[in-house]
Structures are given as structure tokens and as C-alpha cells.
Amino acid sequence: MDNGRVAVVGGSVGGCAVALAVRRARAGDVTVFERTTGGLRSRGVGLGILRDLYGELADAGYLDDATPHLRLSTRKWITGDGESYGGRVVGVQDFPFRSYDWGSLWQGLR
């Protein structure tokens, strides 16, 4: 893709990741279009990335251990029970993943 021109629609985490990937593929000109007139702000509690996928992203140079994250090993399934604030745990599943703050990922990709 030497010296090609690429337009990416959307400047959030996905759009920035695509722009970085095509830039690494030697696109000559990459333009990211974002409809938000102000700066993008952090969104929600974060993004979870399975440990195997993290390995692929780290090998490609998108993430590393310096990117702030929380390592988690299980996922709890909870239902409201009408009595306690947090509800009742109905199951626990092995789930090896890393949780990232949206803003940290976005800043790193920008």
C-alpha cells in the first residue's frame, strides 16, 4: 500500500486502531474523520481484552504492559434478588482477561 490515501470514519478506539494499522502498512496519507465537534471523552468503565488477544495485540505493537490495565481471571454472573444492593451471584466463569480504561487506550492510539 505504498503511498496510498486512506480515510477512516470515526476517531474512537476502533478508528484510531485502523488508522494506525494502515499507517504501519505504509499508507502515504491517513485522515481520520470524527463527527464530535469537541474532544472525545472517556466512555464507560472500560474494555475487556482476552489474554490470548492481548498477546496478538502486544506482538503487533498496539499494547504493552505499560498501558494501565487490571488483570482479571473470573467473570461473575449476577441476578437481582430484591434484597441486597449487589444482587446474588448465580455463577462464576473462568475468564482470563485484562480490563482497560477507554481513555487510556484511546490516548495511546492517538
PDB file of C-alpha atoms in Angstrom:
ATOM      1  CA  MET A   1       0.000   0.000   0.000  1.00  0.00           C
ATOM      2  CA  ASP A   2       2.886   2.355  -0.557  1.00  0.00           C
ATOM      3  CA  ASN A   3       1.746   5.984  -0.670  1.00  0.00           C
ATOM      4  CA  GLY A   4      -1.974   5.178  -0.805  1.00  0.00           C
ATOM      5  CA  ARG A   5      -4.584   7.551   0.609  1.00  0.00           C
ATOM      6  CA  VAL A   6      -6.967   6.260   3.296  1.00  0.00           C
ATOM      7  CA  ALA A   7      -9.941   7.898   5.017  1.00  0.00           C
ATOM      8  CA  VAL A   8     -11.111   6.466   8.351  1.00  0.00           C
ATOM      9  CA  VAL A   9     -14.588   7.402   9.568  1.00  0.00           C
ATOM     10  CA  GLY A  10     -14.696   7.563  13.368  1.00  0.00           C
ATOM     11  CA  GLY A  11     -11.974   8.705  15.730  1.00  0.00           C
ATOM     12  CA  SER A  12     -12.757   6.474  18.693  1.00  0.00           C
ATOM     13  CA  VAL A  13     -10.668   3.454  19.752  1.00  0.00           C
ATOM     14  CA  GLY A  14     -11.571   1.391  16.666  1.00  0.00           C
ATOM     15  CA  GLY A  15     -10.978   4.212  14.195  1.00  0.00           C
ATOM     16  CA  CYS A  16      -7.633   5.132  15.731  1.00  0.00           C
ATOM     17  CA  ALA A  17      -6.552   1.469  15.693  1.00  0.00           C
ATOM     18  CA  VAL A  18      -7.449   1.204  11.991  1.00  0.00           C
ATOM     19  CA  ALA A  19      -5.606   4.440  11.198  1.00  0.00           C
ATOM     20  CA  LEU A  20      -2.514   3.153  12.995  1.00  0.00           C
ATOM     21  CA  ALA A  21      -2.707  -0.198  11.175  1.00  0.00           C
ATOM     22  CA  VAL A  22      -2.957   1.345   7.699  1.00  0.00           C
ATOM     23  CA  ARG A  23      -0.196   3.806   8.551  1.00  0.00           C
ATOM     24  CA  ARG A  24       2.001   0.864   9.526  1.00  0.00           C
ATOM     25  CA  ALA A  25       1.063  -0.709   6.180  1.00  0.00           C
ATOM     26  CA  ARG A  26       2.776   2.336   4.632  1.00  0.00           C
ATOM     27  CA  ALA A  27      -0.233   4.346   3.550  1.00  0.00           C
ATOM     28  CA  GLY A  28       1.078   7.715   2.471  1.00  0.00           C
ATOM     29  CA  ASP A  29      -1.833   9.798   3.760  1.00  0.00           C
ATOM     30  CA  VAL A  30      -4.271   8.759   6.506  1.00  0.00           C
ATOM     31  CA  THR A  31      -7.100  11.078   7.528  1.00  0.00           C
ATOM     32  CA  VAL A  32      -9.432  10.314  10.447  1.00  0.00           C
ATOM     33  CA  PHE A  33     -12.882  11.932  10.360  1.00  0.00           C
ATOM     34  CA  GLU A  34     -14.764  12.362  13.641  1.00  0.00           C
ATOM     35  CA  ARG A  35     -18.214  13.949  13.896  1.00  0.00           C
ATOM     36  CA  THR A  36     -17.808  15.117  17.504  1.00  0.00           C
ATOM     37  CA  THR A  37     -17.011  18.808  17.437  1.00  0.00           C
ATOM     38  CA  GLY A  38     -15.296  18.779  20.847  1.00  0.00           C
ATOM     39  CA  GLY A  39     -12.725  16.418  22.233  1.00  0.00           C
ATOM     40  CA  LEU A  40     -13.697  12.810  22.823  1.00  0.00           C
ATOM     41  CA  ARG A  41     -14.087  11.933  26.488  1.00  0.00           C
ATOM     42  CA  SER A  42     -13.761   8.703  28.391  1.00  0.00           C
ATOM     43  CA  ARG A  43     -16.645   6.345  27.809  1.00  0.00           C
ATOM     44  CA  GLY A  44     -17.901   3.835  30.367  1.00  0.00           C
ATOM     45  CA  VAL A  45     -15.925   1.612  32.680  1.00  0.00           C
ATOM     46  CA  GLY A  46     -13.612   0.150  30.109  1.00  0.00           C
ATOM     47  CA  LEU A  47     -12.880  -2.542  27.590  1.00  0.00           C
ATOM     48  CA  GLY A  48     -12.045  -6.169  28.284  1.00  0.00           C
ATOM     49  CA  ILE A  49      -9.461  -7.964  26.173  1.00  0.00           C
ATOM     50  CA  LEU A  50      -8.977 -11.716  26.470  1.00  0.00           C
ATOM     51  CA  ARG A  51      -5.458 -12.745  27.394  1.00  0.00           C
ATOM     52  CA  ASP A  52      -4.873 -14.549  24.064  1.00  0.00           C
ATOM     53  CA  LEU A  53      -5.976 -11.487  22.073  1.00  0.00           C
ATOM     54  CA  TYR A  54      -3.746  -9.304  24.252  1.00  0.00           C
ATOM     55  CA  GLY A  55      -0.780 -11.420  23.104  1.00  0.00           C
ATOM     56  CA  GLU A  56      -1.623 -10.746  19.465  1.00  0.00           C
ATOM     57  CA  LEU A  57      -2.063  -7.016  20.064  1.00  0.00           C
ATOM     58  CA  ALA A  58       1.187  -6.816  22.047  1.00  0.00           C
ATOM     59  CA  ASP A  59       3.098  -8.690  19.322  1.00  0.00           C
ATOM     60  CA  ALA A  60       1.731  -6.189  16.761  1.00  0.00           C
ATOM     61  CA  GLY A  61       2.867  -3.258  18.937  1.00  0.00           C
ATOM     62  CA  TYR A  62      -0.587  -1.924  19.894  1.00  0.00           C
ATOM     63  CA  LEU A  63      -0.421  -2.668  23.637  1.00  0.00           C
ATOM     64  CA  ASP A  64       2.214  -3.425  26.229  1.00  0.00           C
ATOM     65  CA  ASP A  65       2.386  -3.924  29.996  1.00  0.00           C
ATOM     66  CA  ALA A  66       2.918  -0.177  30.470  1.00  0.00           C
ATOM     67  CA  THR A  67      -0.651   0.514  29.285  1.00  0.00           C
ATOM     68  CA  PRO A  68      -2.697   0.836  32.502  1.00  0.00           C
ATOM     69  CA  HIS A  69      -4.904  -2.218  32.987  1.00  0.00           C
ATOM     70  CA  LEU A  70      -6.404  -4.546  35.557  1.00  0.00           C
ATOM     71  CA  ARG A  71      -5.864  -8.295  35.205  1.00  0.00           C
ATOM     72  CA  LEU A  72      -8.944 -10.338  35.957  1.00  0.00           C
ATOM     73  CA  SER A  73      -9.396 -14.090  35.987  1.00  0.00           C
ATOM     74  CA  THR A  74     -13.111 -14.685  36.523  1.00  0.00           C
ATOM     75  CA  ARG A  75     -16.460 -13.325  35.428  1.00  0.00           C
ATOM     76  CA  LYS A  76     -19.364 -13.340  37.866  1.00  0.00           C
ATOM     77  CA  TRP A  77     -22.931 -13.759  36.695  1.00  0.00           C
ATOM     78  CA  ILE A  78     -25.285 -11.860  39.000  1.00  0.00           C
ATOM     79  CA  THR A  79     -29.050 -11.520  39.217  1.00  0.00           C
ATOM     80  CA  GLY A  80     -31.112  -9.083  41.215  1.00  0.00           C
ATOM     81  CA  ASP A  81     -32.639 -10.691  44.272  1.00  0.00           C
ATOM     82  CA  GLY A  82     -34.679  -7.766  45.567  1.00  0.00           C
ATOM     83  CA  GLU A  83     -32.849  -7.821  48.881  1.00  0.00           C
ATOM     84  CA  SER A  84     -29.184  -6.925  48.525  1.00  0.00           C
ATOM     85  CA  TYR A  85     -27.723  -3.994  46.599  1.00  0.00           C
ATOM     86  CA  GLY A  86     -25.371  -6.118  44.501  1.00  0.00           C
ATOM     87  CA  GLY A  87     -27.733  -8.978  43.820  1.00  0.00           C
ATOM     88  CA  ARG A  88     -26.984 -12.686  44.071  1.00  0.00           C
ATOM     89  CA  VAL A  89     -24.114 -14.485  42.321  1.00  0.00           C
ATOM     90  CA  VAL A  90     -25.551 -17.331  40.232  1.00  0.00           C
ATOM     91  CA  GLY A  91     -22.324 -18.437  38.588  1.00  0.00           C
ATOM     92  CA  VAL A  92     -18.610 -17.825  38.253  1.00  0.00           C
ATOM     93  CA  GLN A  93     -16.746 -18.461  34.997  1.00  0.00           C
ATOM     94  CA  ASP A  94     -13.001 -18.638  34.308  1.00  0.00           C
ATOM     95  CA  PHE A  95     -12.351 -15.626  32.141  1.00  0.00           C
ATOM     96  CA  PRO A  96      -8.678 -14.615  31.784  1.00  0.00           C
ATOM     97  CA  PHE A  97      -8.724 -11.051  30.513  1.00  0.00           C
ATOM     98  CA  ARG A  98      -7.384  -7.559  31.010  1.00  0.00           C
ATOM     99  CA  SER A  99      -9.622  -4.593  31.638  1.00  0.00           C
ATOM    100  CA  TYR A 100      -8.578  -1.245  30.165  1.00  0.00           C
ATOM    101  CA  ASP A 101      -9.933   2.249  30.692  1.00  0.00           C
ATOM    102  CA  TRP A 102     -11.344   3.566  27.407  1.00  0.00           C
ATOM    103  CA  GLY A 103      -9.465   6.870  27.773  1.00  0.00           C
ATOM    104  CA  SER A 104      -6.086   5.181  28.318  1.00  0.00           C
ATOM    105  CA  LEU A 105      -6.494   3.046  25.201  1.00  0.00           C
ATOM    106  CA  TRP A 106      -7.671   5.992  23.121  1.00  0.00           C
ATOM    107  CA  GLN A 107      -4.816   8.256  24.249  1.00  0.00           C
ATOM    108  CA  GLY A 108      -2.282   5.524  23.476  1.00  0.00           C
ATOM    109  CA  LEU A 109      -3.660   5.027  19.969  1.00  0.00           C
ATOM    110  CA  ARG A 110      -3.813   8.769  19.270  1.00  0.00           C
TER     111      ARG A 110
END
